[in-house]
Amino acid sequence: MLLEHGSTVIVTNNDSELFYVLKWCERVGKHVNNWMYKEDSFPFCLALSGIVVGWTKEMDRALYYKPFKEFISEIEV
């Protein structure tokens, strides 16, 4: 699974996907900045490799881009 690879980001394309990933991150003990919940510019990419959730709005900054659907299929709900 590439979720923990430092160059992987999860691509969210709307509010619902972003909210789901952020809540999952909190559930597994990662630190999420509150301003991320107010983000409304998509695509918005989240890096989950560390304890603090990282982000980028650019689509040329990571090595692996994982679509939200793939993220959902790989995590334990």
PDB file of N, CA, C and O in Angstrom:
ATOM      1  N   MET A   1       0.841  -1.178   0.000  1.00  0.00           N
ATOM      2  CA  MET A   1       0.000   0.000   0.000  1.00  0.00           C
ATOM      3  C   MET A   1       0.885   1.240   0.000  1.00  0.00           C
ATOM      4  O   MET A   1       1.843   1.331   0.743  1.00  0.00           O
ATOM      5  N   LEU A   2       0.553   2.218  -0.824  1.00  0.00           N
ATOM      6  CA  LEU A   2       1.373   3.405  -0.990  1.00  0.00           C
ATOM      7  C   LEU A   2       0.979   4.550  -0.063  1.00  0.00           C
ATOM      8  O   LEU A   2       1.560   5.617  -0.136  1.00  0.00           O
ATOM      9  N   LEU A   3       0.030   4.357   0.828  1.00  0.00           N
ATOM     10  CA  LEU A   3      -0.407   5.454   1.690  1.00  0.00           C
ATOM     11  C   LEU A   3       0.714   6.009   2.539  1.00  0.00           C
ATOM     12  O   LEU A   3       0.781   7.200   2.789  1.00  0.00           O
ATOM     13  N   GLU A   4       1.593   5.173   3.014  1.00  0.00           N
ATOM     14  CA  GLU A   4       2.643   5.635   3.904  1.00  0.00           C
ATOM     15  C   GLU A   4       3.909   6.070   3.165  1.00  0.00           C
ATOM     16  O   GLU A   4       4.856   6.503   3.785  1.00  0.00           O
ATOM     17  N   HIS A   5       3.934   5.961   1.857  1.00  0.00           N
ATOM     18  CA  HIS A   5       5.086   6.431   1.093  1.00  0.00           C
ATOM     19  C   HIS A   5       5.099   7.957   1.139  1.00  0.00           C
ATOM     20  O   HIS A   5       4.072   8.595   0.929  1.00  0.00           O
ATOM     21  N   GLY A   6       6.229   8.542   1.422  1.00  0.00           N
ATOM     22  CA  GLY A   6       6.332   9.985   1.591  1.00  0.00           C
ATOM     23  C   GLY A   6       5.969  10.806   0.371  1.00  0.00           C
ATOM     24  O   GLY A   6       5.699  11.990   0.488  1.00  0.00           O
ATOM     25  N   SER A   7       5.939  10.199  -0.791  1.00  0.00           N
ATOM     26  CA  SER A   7       5.617  10.934  -2.016  1.00  0.00           C
ATOM     27  C   SER A   7       4.246  10.592  -2.565  1.00  0.00           C
ATOM     28  O   SER A   7       3.988  10.771  -3.746  1.00  0.00           O
ATOM     29  N   THR A   8       3.359  10.092  -1.721  1.00  0.00           N
ATOM     30  CA  THR A   8       1.996   9.762  -2.142  1.00  0.00           C
ATOM     31  C   THR A   8       1.019  10.778  -1.577  1.00  0.00           C
ATOM     32  O   THR A   8       1.108  11.140  -0.406  1.00  0.00           O
ATOM     33  N   VAL A   9       0.103  11.236  -2.400  1.00  0.00           N
ATOM     34  CA  VAL A   9      -0.973  12.111  -1.932  1.00  0.00           C
ATOM     35  C   VAL A   9      -2.313  11.524  -2.348  1.00  0.00           C
ATOM     36  O   VAL A   9      -2.422  10.847  -3.373  1.00  0.00           O
ATOM     37  N   ILE A  10      -3.317  11.774  -1.521  1.00  0.00           N
ATOM     38  CA  ILE A  10      -4.692  11.375  -1.835  1.00  0.00           C
ATOM     39  C   ILE A  10      -5.356  12.568  -2.500  1.00  0.00           C
ATOM     40  O   ILE A  10      -5.356  13.678  -1.957  1.00  0.00           O
ATOM     41  N   VAL A  11      -5.945  12.355  -3.656  1.00  0.00           N
ATOM     42  CA  VAL A  11      -6.582  13.431  -4.408  1.00  0.00           C
ATOM     43  C   VAL A  11      -8.064  13.481  -4.054  1.00  0.00           C
ATOM     44  O   VAL A  11      -8.791  12.511  -4.261  1.00  0.00           O
ATOM     45  N   THR A  12      -8.487  14.623  -3.494  1.00  0.00           N
ATOM     46  CA  THR A  12      -9.914  14.825  -3.218  1.00  0.00           C
ATOM     47  C   THR A  12     -10.441  15.846  -4.216  1.00  0.00           C
ATOM     48  O   THR A  12      -9.757  16.813  -4.561  1.00  0.00           O
ATOM     49  N   ASN A  13     -11.668  15.604  -4.691  1.00  0.00           N
ATOM     50  CA  ASN A  13     -12.243  16.457  -5.729  1.00  0.00           C
ATOM     51  C   ASN A  13     -13.487  17.203  -5.305  1.00  0.00           C
ATOM     52  O   ASN A  13     -14.082  17.913  -6.121  1.00  0.00           O
ATOM     53  N   ASN A  14     -13.895  17.050  -4.037  1.00  0.00           N
ATOM     54  CA  ASN A  14     -15.058  17.783  -3.548  1.00  0.00           C
ATOM     55  C   ASN A  14     -15.047  17.793  -2.017  1.00  0.00           C
ATOM     56  O   ASN A  14     -14.219  17.141  -1.385  1.00  0.00           O
ATOM     57  N   ASP A  15     -15.986  18.539  -1.440  1.00  0.00           N
ATOM     58  CA  ASP A  15     -16.060  18.673   0.022  1.00  0.00           C
ATOM     59  C   ASP A  15     -16.237  17.341   0.726  1.00  0.00           C
ATOM     60  O   ASP A  15     -15.629  17.103   1.771  1.00  0.00           O
ATOM     61  N   SER A  16     -17.070  16.485   0.191  1.00  0.00           N
ATOM     62  CA  SER A  16     -17.361  15.206   0.843  1.00  0.00           C
ATOM     63  C   SER A  16     -16.128  14.317   0.926  1.00  0.00           C
ATOM     64  O   SER A  16     -15.858  13.720   1.964  1.00  0.00           O
ATOM     65  N   GLU A  17     -15.392  14.214  -0.174  1.00  0.00           N
ATOM     66  CA  GLU A  17     -14.178  13.402  -0.168  1.00  0.00           C
ATOM     67  C   GLU A  17     -13.158  13.965   0.814  1.00  0.00           C
ATOM     68  O   GLU A  17     -12.550  13.225   1.587  1.00  0.00           O
ATOM     69  N   LEU A  18     -12.977  15.277   0.794  1.00  0.00           N
ATOM     70  CA  LEU A  18     -12.022  15.914   1.694  1.00  0.00           C
ATOM     71  C   LEU A  18     -12.404  15.665   3.151  1.00  0.00           C
ATOM     72  O   LEU A  18     -11.566  15.266   3.966  1.00  0.00           O
ATOM     73  N   PHE A  19     -13.662  15.871   3.491  1.00  0.00           N
ATOM     74  CA  PHE A  19     -14.138  15.665   4.861  1.00  0.00           C
ATOM     75  C   PHE A  19     -13.905  14.221   5.297  1.00  0.00           C
ATOM     76  O   PHE A  19     -13.440  13.967   6.410  1.00  0.00           O
ATOM     77  N   TYR A  20     -14.203  13.277   4.436  1.00  0.00           N
ATOM     78  CA  TYR A  20     -14.027  11.864   4.768  1.00  0.00           C
ATOM     79  C   TYR A  20     -12.568  11.545   5.090  1.00  0.00           C
ATOM     80  O   TYR A  20     -12.268  10.910   6.097  1.00  0.00           O
ATOM     81  N   VAL A  21     -11.654  11.994   4.226  1.00  0.00           N
ATOM     82  CA  VAL A  21     -10.236  11.701   4.437  1.00  0.00           C
ATOM     83  C   VAL A  21      -9.737  12.378   5.716  1.00  0.00           C
ATOM     84  O   VAL A  21      -9.023  11.765   6.510  1.00  0.00           O
ATOM     85  N   LEU A  22     -10.127  13.623   5.942  1.00  0.00           N
ATOM     86  CA  LEU A  22      -9.681  14.326   7.149  1.00  0.00           C
ATOM     87  C   LEU A  22     -10.200  13.650   8.413  1.00  0.00           C
ATOM     88  O   LEU A  22      -9.463  13.496   9.396  1.00  0.00           O
ATOM     89  N   LYS A  23     -11.447  13.228   8.409  1.00  0.00           N
ATOM     90  CA  LYS A  23     -12.004  12.540   9.580  1.00  0.00           C
ATOM     91  C   LYS A  23     -11.317  11.191   9.794  1.00  0.00           C
ATOM     92  O   LYS A  23     -11.069  10.790  10.926  1.00  0.00           O
ATOM     93  N   TRP A  24     -11.009  10.485   8.716  1.00  0.00           N
ATOM     94  CA  TRP A  24     -10.283   9.223   8.839  1.00  0.00           C
ATOM     95  C   TRP A  24      -8.914   9.483   9.458  1.00  0.00           C
ATOM     96  O   TRP A  24      -8.474   8.736  10.335  1.00  0.00           O
ATOM     97  N   CYS A  25      -8.234  10.541   9.007  1.00  0.00           N
ATOM     98  CA  CYS A  25      -6.923  10.887   9.549  1.00  0.00           C
ATOM     99  C   CYS A  25      -7.003  11.137  11.051  1.00  0.00           C
ATOM    100  O   CYS A  25      -6.162  10.648  11.813  1.00  0.00           O
ATOM    101  N   GLU A  26      -7.994  11.882  11.482  1.00  0.00           N
ATOM    102  CA  GLU A  26      -8.166  12.141  12.916  1.00  0.00           C
ATOM    103  C   GLU A  26      -8.406  10.836  13.669  1.00  0.00           C
ATOM    104  O   GLU A  26      -7.871  10.629  14.752  1.00  0.00           O
ATOM    105  N   ARG A  27      -9.209   9.968  13.087  1.00  0.00           N
ATOM    106  CA  ARG A  27      -9.533   8.697  13.733  1.00  0.00           C
ATOM    107  C   ARG A  27      -8.305   7.824  13.961  1.00  0.00           C
ATOM    108  O   ARG A  27      -8.216   7.104  14.956  1.00  0.00           O
ATOM    109  N   VAL A  28      -7.341   7.898  13.042  1.00  0.00           N
ATOM    110  CA  VAL A  28      -6.130   7.080  13.187  1.00  0.00           C
ATOM    111  C   VAL A  28      -5.007   7.832  13.892  1.00  0.00           C
ATOM    112  O   VAL A  28      -3.876   7.352  13.937  1.00  0.00           O
ATOM    113  N   GLY A  29      -5.303   9.018  14.436  1.00  0.00           N
ATOM    114  CA  GLY A  29      -4.340   9.731  15.267  1.00  0.00           C
ATOM    115  C   GLY A  29      -3.449  10.744  14.581  1.00  0.00           C
ATOM    116  O   GLY A  29      -2.459  11.186  15.157  1.00  0.00           O
ATOM    117  N   LYS A  30      -3.785  11.136  13.365  1.00  0.00           N
ATOM    118  CA  LYS A  30      -2.989  12.150  12.671  1.00  0.00           C
ATOM    119  C   LYS A  30      -3.509  13.547  13.020  1.00  0.00           C
ATOM    120  O   LYS A  30      -4.680  13.723  13.297  1.00  0.00           O
ATOM    121  N   HIS A  31      -2.620  14.529  12.988  1.00  0.00           N
ATOM    122  CA  HIS A  31      -3.005  15.908  13.278  1.00  0.00           C
ATOM    123  C   HIS A  31      -3.508  16.578  12.005  1.00  0.00           C
ATOM    124  O   HIS A  31      -2.800  16.619  10.998  1.00  0.00           O
ATOM    125  N   VAL A  32      -4.721  17.115  12.079  1.00  0.00           N
ATOM    126  CA  VAL A  32      -5.339  17.816  10.951  1.00  0.00           C
ATOM    127  C   VAL A  32      -5.536  19.271  11.357  1.00  0.00           C
ATOM    128  O   VAL A  32      -6.110  19.556  12.411  1.00  0.00           O
ATOM    129  N   ASN A  33      -5.062  20.188  10.536  1.00  0.00           N
ATOM    130  CA  ASN A  33      -5.283  21.606  10.793  1.00  0.00           C
ATOM    131  C   ASN A  33      -6.730  21.959  10.493  1.00  0.00           C
ATOM    132  O   ASN A  33      -7.287  21.539   9.466  1.00  0.00           O
ATOM    133  N   ASN A  34      -7.357  22.733  11.366  1.00  0.00           N
ATOM    134  CA  ASN A  34      -8.776  23.073  11.229  1.00  0.00           C
ATOM    135  C   ASN A  34      -9.105  23.789   9.922  1.00  0.00           C
ATOM    136  O   ASN A  34     -10.196  23.615   9.374  1.00  0.00           O
ATOM    137  N   TRP A  35      -8.192  24.592   9.414  1.00  0.00           N
ATOM    138  CA  TRP A  35      -8.476  25.325   8.181  1.00  0.00           C
ATOM    139  C   TRP A  35      -8.719  24.388   7.004  1.00  0.00           C
ATOM    140  O   TRP A  35      -9.389  24.774   6.041  1.00  0.00           O
ATOM    141  N   MET A  36      -8.202  23.159   7.064  1.00  0.00           N
ATOM    142  CA  MET A  36      -8.378  22.224   5.952  1.00  0.00           C
ATOM    143  C   MET A  36      -9.849  21.894   5.716  1.00  0.00           C
ATOM    144  O   MET A  36     -10.263  21.634   4.587  1.00  0.00           O
ATOM    145  N   TYR A  37     -10.650  21.923   6.774  1.00  0.00           N
ATOM    146  CA  TYR A  37     -12.079  21.638   6.633  1.00  0.00           C
ATOM    147  C   TYR A  37     -12.806  22.718   5.843  1.00  0.00           C
ATOM    148  O   TYR A  37     -13.894  22.489   5.332  1.00  0.00           O
ATOM    149  N   LYS A  38     -12.213  23.885   5.734  1.00  0.00           N
ATOM    150  CA  LYS A  38     -12.850  24.997   5.027  1.00  0.00           C
ATOM    151  C   LYS A  38     -12.360  25.136   3.592  1.00  0.00           C
ATOM    152  O   LYS A  38     -12.798  26.036   2.875  1.00  0.00           O
ATOM    153  N   GLU A  39     -11.463  24.274   3.175  1.00  0.00           N
ATOM    154  CA  GLU A  39     -10.907  24.338   1.821  1.00  0.00           C
ATOM    155  C   GLU A  39     -12.024  24.120   0.802  1.00  0.00           C
ATOM    156  O   GLU A  39     -12.854  23.226   0.944  1.00  0.00           O
ATOM    157  N   ASP A  40     -12.042  24.950  -0.236  1.00  0.00           N
ATOM    158  CA  ASP A  40     -13.080  24.803  -1.263  1.00  0.00           C
ATOM    159  C   ASP A  40     -12.517  24.897  -2.681  1.00  0.00           C
ATOM    160  O   ASP A  40     -13.245  25.093  -3.635  1.00  0.00           O
ATOM    161  N   SER A  41     -11.224  24.722  -2.800  1.00  0.00           N
ATOM    162  CA  SER A  41     -10.567  24.737  -4.102  1.00  0.00           C
ATOM    163  C   SER A  41     -10.057  23.328  -4.387  1.00  0.00           C
ATOM    164  O   SER A  41      -9.234  22.802  -3.641  1.00  0.00           O
ATOM    165  N   PHE A  42     -10.542  22.735  -5.462  1.00  0.00           N
ATOM    166  CA  PHE A  42     -10.208  21.350  -5.782  1.00  0.00           C
ATOM    167  C   PHE A  42      -9.602  21.252  -7.168  1.00  0.00           C
ATOM    168  O   PHE A  42      -9.889  22.098  -8.011  1.00  0.00           O
ATOM    169  N   PRO A  43      -8.771  20.241  -7.414  1.00  0.00           N
ATOM    170  CA  PRO A  43      -8.426  19.146  -6.514  1.00  0.00           C
ATOM    171  C   PRO A  43      -7.534  19.635  -5.377  1.00  0.00           C
ATOM    172  O   PRO A  43      -6.736  20.565  -5.543  1.00  0.00           O
ATOM    173  N   PHE A  44      -7.674  18.977  -4.237  1.00  0.00           N
ATOM    174  CA  PHE A  44      -6.891  19.266  -3.041  1.00  0.00           C
ATOM    175  C   PHE A  44      -6.279  17.947  -2.615  1.00  0.00           C
ATOM    176  O   PHE A  44      -6.987  16.973  -2.388  1.00  0.00           O
ATOM    177  N   CYS A  45      -4.961  17.903  -2.547  1.00  0.00           N
ATOM    178  CA  CYS A  45      -4.250  16.651  -2.292  1.00  0.00           C
ATOM    179  C   CYS A  45      -3.708  16.614  -0.868  1.00  0.00           C
ATOM    180  O   CYS A  45      -3.154  17.596  -0.384  1.00  0.00           O
ATOM    181  N   LEU A  46      -3.861  15.466  -0.219  1.00  0.00           N
ATOM    182  CA  LEU A  46      -3.441  15.286   1.162  1.00  0.00           C
ATOM    183  C   LEU A  46      -2.332  14.248   1.255  1.00  0.00           C
ATOM    184  O   LEU A  46      -2.449  13.151   0.711  1.00  0.00           O
ATOM    185  N   ALA A  47      -1.267  14.604   1.962  1.00  0.00           N
ATOM    186  CA  ALA A  47      -0.149  13.691   2.206  1.00  0.00           C
ATOM    187  C   ALA A  47      -0.312  13.104   3.600  1.00  0.00           C
ATOM    188  O   ALA A  47      -0.416  13.836   4.577  1.00  0.00           O
ATOM    189  N   LEU A  48      -0.369  11.787   3.694  1.00  0.00           N
ATOM    190  CA  LEU A  48      -0.688  11.119   4.950  1.00  0.00           C
ATOM    191  C   LEU A  48       0.482  10.354   5.555  1.00  0.00           C
ATOM    192  O   LEU A  48       0.295   9.587   6.490  1.00  0.00           O
ATOM    193  N   SER A  49       1.690  10.563   5.073  1.00  0.00           N
ATOM    194  CA  SER A  49       2.806   9.730   5.510  1.00  0.00           C
ATOM    195  C   SER A  49       3.290  10.020   6.923  1.00  0.00           C
ATOM    196  O   SER A  49       3.878   9.158   7.558  1.00  0.00           O
ATOM    197  N   GLY A  50       3.060  11.200   7.447  1.00  0.00           N
ATOM    198  CA  GLY A  50       3.525  11.534   8.790  1.00  0.00           C
ATOM    199  C   GLY A  50       2.382  11.659   9.776  1.00  0.00           C
ATOM    200  O   GLY A  50       1.232  11.356   9.475  1.00  0.00           O
ATOM    201  N   ILE A  51       2.701  12.149  10.957  1.00  0.00           N
ATOM    202  CA  ILE A  51       1.683  12.351  11.984  1.00  0.00           C
ATOM    203  C   ILE A  51       0.861  13.608  11.691  1.00  0.00           C
ATOM    204  O   ILE A  51      -0.286  13.722  12.098  1.00  0.00           O
ATOM    205  N   VAL A  52       1.448  14.562  10.961  1.00  0.00           N
ATOM    206  CA  VAL A  52       0.745  15.779  10.559  1.00  0.00           C
ATOM    207  C   VAL A  52       0.339  15.627   9.098  1.00  0.00           C
ATOM    208  O   VAL A  52       1.171  15.296   8.250  1.00  0.00           O
ATOM    209  N   VAL A  53      -0.921  15.879   8.799  1.00  0.00           N
ATOM    210  CA  VAL A  53      -1.422  15.757   7.424  1.00  0.00           C
ATOM    211  C   VAL A  53      -0.883  16.928   6.601  1.00  0.00           C
ATOM    212  O   VAL A  53      -1.075  18.093   6.954  1.00  0.00           O
ATOM    213  N   GLY A  54      -0.201  16.602   5.511  1.00  0.00           N
ATOM    214  CA  GLY A  54       0.322  17.618   4.610  1.00  0.00           C
ATOM    215  C   GLY A  54      -0.648  17.848   3.466  1.00  0.00           C
ATOM    216  O   GLY A  54      -1.643  17.131   3.312  1.00  0.00           O
ATOM    217  N   TRP A  55      -0.365  18.836   2.641  1.00  0.00           N
ATOM    218  CA  TRP A  55      -1.281  19.149   1.555  1.00  0.00           C
ATOM    219  C   TRP A  55      -0.552  19.827   0.397  1.00  0.00           C
ATOM    220  O   TRP A  55       0.536  20.370   0.551  1.00  0.00           O
ATOM    221  N   THR A  56      -1.185  19.794  -0.754  1.00  0.00           N
ATOM    222  CA  THR A  56      -0.766  20.562  -1.916  1.00  0.00           C
ATOM    223  C   THR A  56      -1.977  20.739  -2.823  1.00  0.00           C
ATOM    224  O   THR A  56      -2.883  19.907  -2.840  1.00  0.00           O
ATOM    225  N   LYS A  57      -1.990  21.837  -3.553  1.00  0.00           N
ATOM    226  CA  LYS A  57      -3.037  22.075  -4.549  1.00  0.00           C
ATOM    227  C   LYS A  57      -2.504  21.823  -5.954  1.00  0.00           C
ATOM    228  O   LYS A  57      -3.252  21.861  -6.907  1.00  0.00           O
ATOM    229  N   GLU A  58      -1.204  21.596  -6.042  1.00  0.00           N
ATOM    230  CA  GLU A  58      -0.559  21.381  -7.336  1.00  0.00           C
ATOM    231  C   GLU A  58      -0.581  19.902  -7.689  1.00  0.00           C
ATOM    232  O   GLU A  58      -0.439  19.052  -6.828  1.00  0.00           O
ATOM    233  N   MET A  59      -0.716  19.614  -8.970  1.00  0.00           N
ATOM    234  CA  MET A  59      -0.762  18.227  -9.420  1.00  0.00           C
ATOM    235  C   MET A  59       0.573  17.776 -10.014  1.00  0.00           C
ATOM    236  O   MET A  59       0.621  16.821 -10.768  1.00  0.00           O
ATOM    237  N   ASP A  60       1.659  18.458  -9.633  1.00  0.00           N
ATOM    238  CA  ASP A  60       2.979  18.052 -10.103  1.00  0.00           C
ATOM    239  C   ASP A  60       3.998  18.039  -8.969  1.00  0.00           C
ATOM    240  O   ASP A  60       5.181  18.191  -9.184  1.00  0.00           O
ATOM    241  N   ARG A  61       3.544  17.839  -7.744  1.00  0.00           N
ATOM    242  CA  ARG A  61       4.429  17.916  -6.582  1.00  0.00           C
ATOM    243  C   ARG A  61       4.681  16.567  -5.912  1.00  0.00           C
ATOM    244  O   ARG A  61       5.507  16.467  -5.031  1.00  0.00           O
ATOM    245  N   ALA A  62       3.970  15.547  -6.297  1.00  0.00           N
ATOM    246  CA  ALA A  62       4.116  14.239  -5.653  1.00  0.00           C
ATOM    247  C   ALA A  62       4.512  13.194  -6.684  1.00  0.00           C
ATOM    248  O   ALA A  62       4.371  13.387  -7.888  1.00  0.00           O
ATOM    249  N   LEU A  63       4.982  12.073  -6.175  1.00  0.00           N
ATOM    250  CA  LEU A  63       5.370  10.974  -7.047  1.00  0.00           C
ATOM    251  C   LEU A  63       4.161  10.101  -7.382  1.00  0.00           C
ATOM    252  O   LEU A  63       3.984   9.661  -8.510  1.00  0.00           O
ATOM    253  N   TYR A  64       3.312   9.868  -6.376  1.00  0.00           N
ATOM    254  CA  TYR A  64       2.121   9.024  -6.560  1.00  0.00           C
ATOM    255  C   TYR A  64       0.866   9.816  -6.218  1.00  0.00           C
ATOM    256  O   TYR A  64       0.803  10.454  -5.175  1.00  0.00           O
ATOM    257  N   TYR A  65      -0.129   9.735  -7.083  1.00  0.00           N
ATOM    258  CA  TYR A  65      -1.426  10.377  -6.864  1.00  0.00           C
ATOM    259  C   TYR A  65      -2.473   9.283  -6.752  1.00  0.00           C
ATOM    260  O   TYR A  65      -2.712   8.553  -7.707  1.00  0.00           O
ATOM    261  N   LYS A  66      -3.057   9.156  -5.592  1.00  0.00           N
ATOM    262  CA  LYS A  66      -4.046   8.111  -5.355  1.00  0.00           C
ATOM    263  C   LYS A  66      -5.444   8.748  -5.351  1.00  0.00           C
ATOM    264  O   LYS A  66      -5.742   9.586  -4.510  1.00  0.00           O
ATOM    265  N   PRO A  67      -6.304   8.343  -6.282  1.00  0.00           N
ATOM    266  CA  PRO A  67      -7.672   8.859  -6.291  1.00  0.00           C
ATOM    267  C   PRO A  67      -8.430   8.434  -5.024  1.00  0.00           C
ATOM    268  O   PRO A  67      -8.123   7.407  -4.419  1.00  0.00           O
ATOM    269  N   PHE A  68      -9.402   9.224  -4.655  1.00  0.00           N
ATOM    270  CA  PHE A  68     -10.192   8.955  -3.457  1.00  0.00           C
ATOM    271  C   PHE A  68     -10.768   7.532  -3.459  1.00  0.00           C
ATOM    272  O   PHE A  68     -10.722   6.842  -2.444  1.00  0.00           O
ATOM    273  N   LYS A  69     -11.277   7.073  -4.600  1.00  0.00           N
ATOM    274  CA  LYS A  69     -11.859   5.722  -4.670  1.00  0.00           C
ATOM    275  C   LYS A  69     -10.850   4.641  -4.307  1.00  0.00           C
ATOM    276  O   LYS A  69     -11.177   3.665  -3.652  1.00  0.00           O
ATOM    277  N   GLU A  70      -9.617   4.796  -4.730  1.00  0.00           N
ATOM    278  CA  GLU A  70      -8.577   3.826  -4.379  1.00  0.00           C
ATOM    279  C   GLU A  70      -8.237   3.904  -2.897  1.00  0.00           C
ATOM    280  O   GLU A  70      -7.995   2.888  -2.255  1.00  0.00           O
ATOM    281  N   PHE A  71      -8.190   5.115  -2.362  1.00  0.00           N
ATOM    282  CA  PHE A  71      -7.947   5.296  -0.930  1.00  0.00           C
ATOM    283  C   PHE A  71      -8.999   4.546  -0.114  1.00  0.00           C
ATOM    284  O   PHE A  71      -8.671   3.789   0.789  1.00  0.00           O
ATOM    285  N   ILE A  72     -10.265   4.704  -0.476  1.00  0.00           N
ATOM    286  CA  ILE A  72     -11.360   4.055   0.230  1.00  0.00           C
ATOM    287  C   ILE A  72     -11.218   2.530   0.172  1.00  0.00           C
ATOM    288  O   ILE A  72     -11.446   1.852   1.160  1.00  0.00           O
ATOM    289  N   SER A  73     -10.818   2.017  -0.968  1.00  0.00           N
ATOM    290  CA  SER A  73     -10.722   0.573  -1.109  1.00  0.00           C
ATOM    291  C   SER A  73      -9.559  -0.021  -0.318  1.00  0.00           C
ATOM    292  O   SER A  73      -9.551  -1.236  -0.066  1.00  0.00           O
ATOM    293  N   GLU A  74      -8.583   0.795   0.084  1.00  0.00           N
ATOM    294  CA  GLU A  74      -7.404   0.296   0.778  1.00  0.00           C
ATOM    295  C   GLU A  74      -7.436   0.464   2.291  1.00  0.00           C
ATOM    296  O   GLU A  74      -6.649  -0.178   2.979  1.00  0.00           O
ATOM    297  N   ILE A  75      -8.291   1.322   2.809  1.00  0.00           N
ATOM    298  CA  ILE A  75      -8.280   1.567   4.234  1.00  0.00           C
ATOM    299  C   ILE A  75      -9.264   0.632   4.943  1.00  0.00           C
ATOM    300  O   ILE A  75     -10.168   0.088   4.339  1.00  0.00           O
ATOM    301  N   GLU A  76      -9.044   0.491   6.234  1.00  0.00           N
ATOM    302  CA  GLU A  76     -10.001  -0.252   7.061  1.00  0.00           C
ATOM    303  C   GLU A  76     -11.018   0.735   7.566  1.00  0.00           C
ATOM    304  O   GLU A  76     -10.675   1.723   8.208  1.00  0.00           O
ATOM    305  N   VAL A  77     -12.261   0.502   7.253  1.00  0.00           N
ATOM    306  CA  VAL A  77     -13.326   1.438   7.651  1.00  0.00           C
ATOM    307  C   VAL A  77     -13.812   1.136   9.039  1.00  0.00           C
ATOM    308  O   VAL A  77     -13.848   0.065   9.488  1.00  0.00           O
TER     309      VAL A  77
END
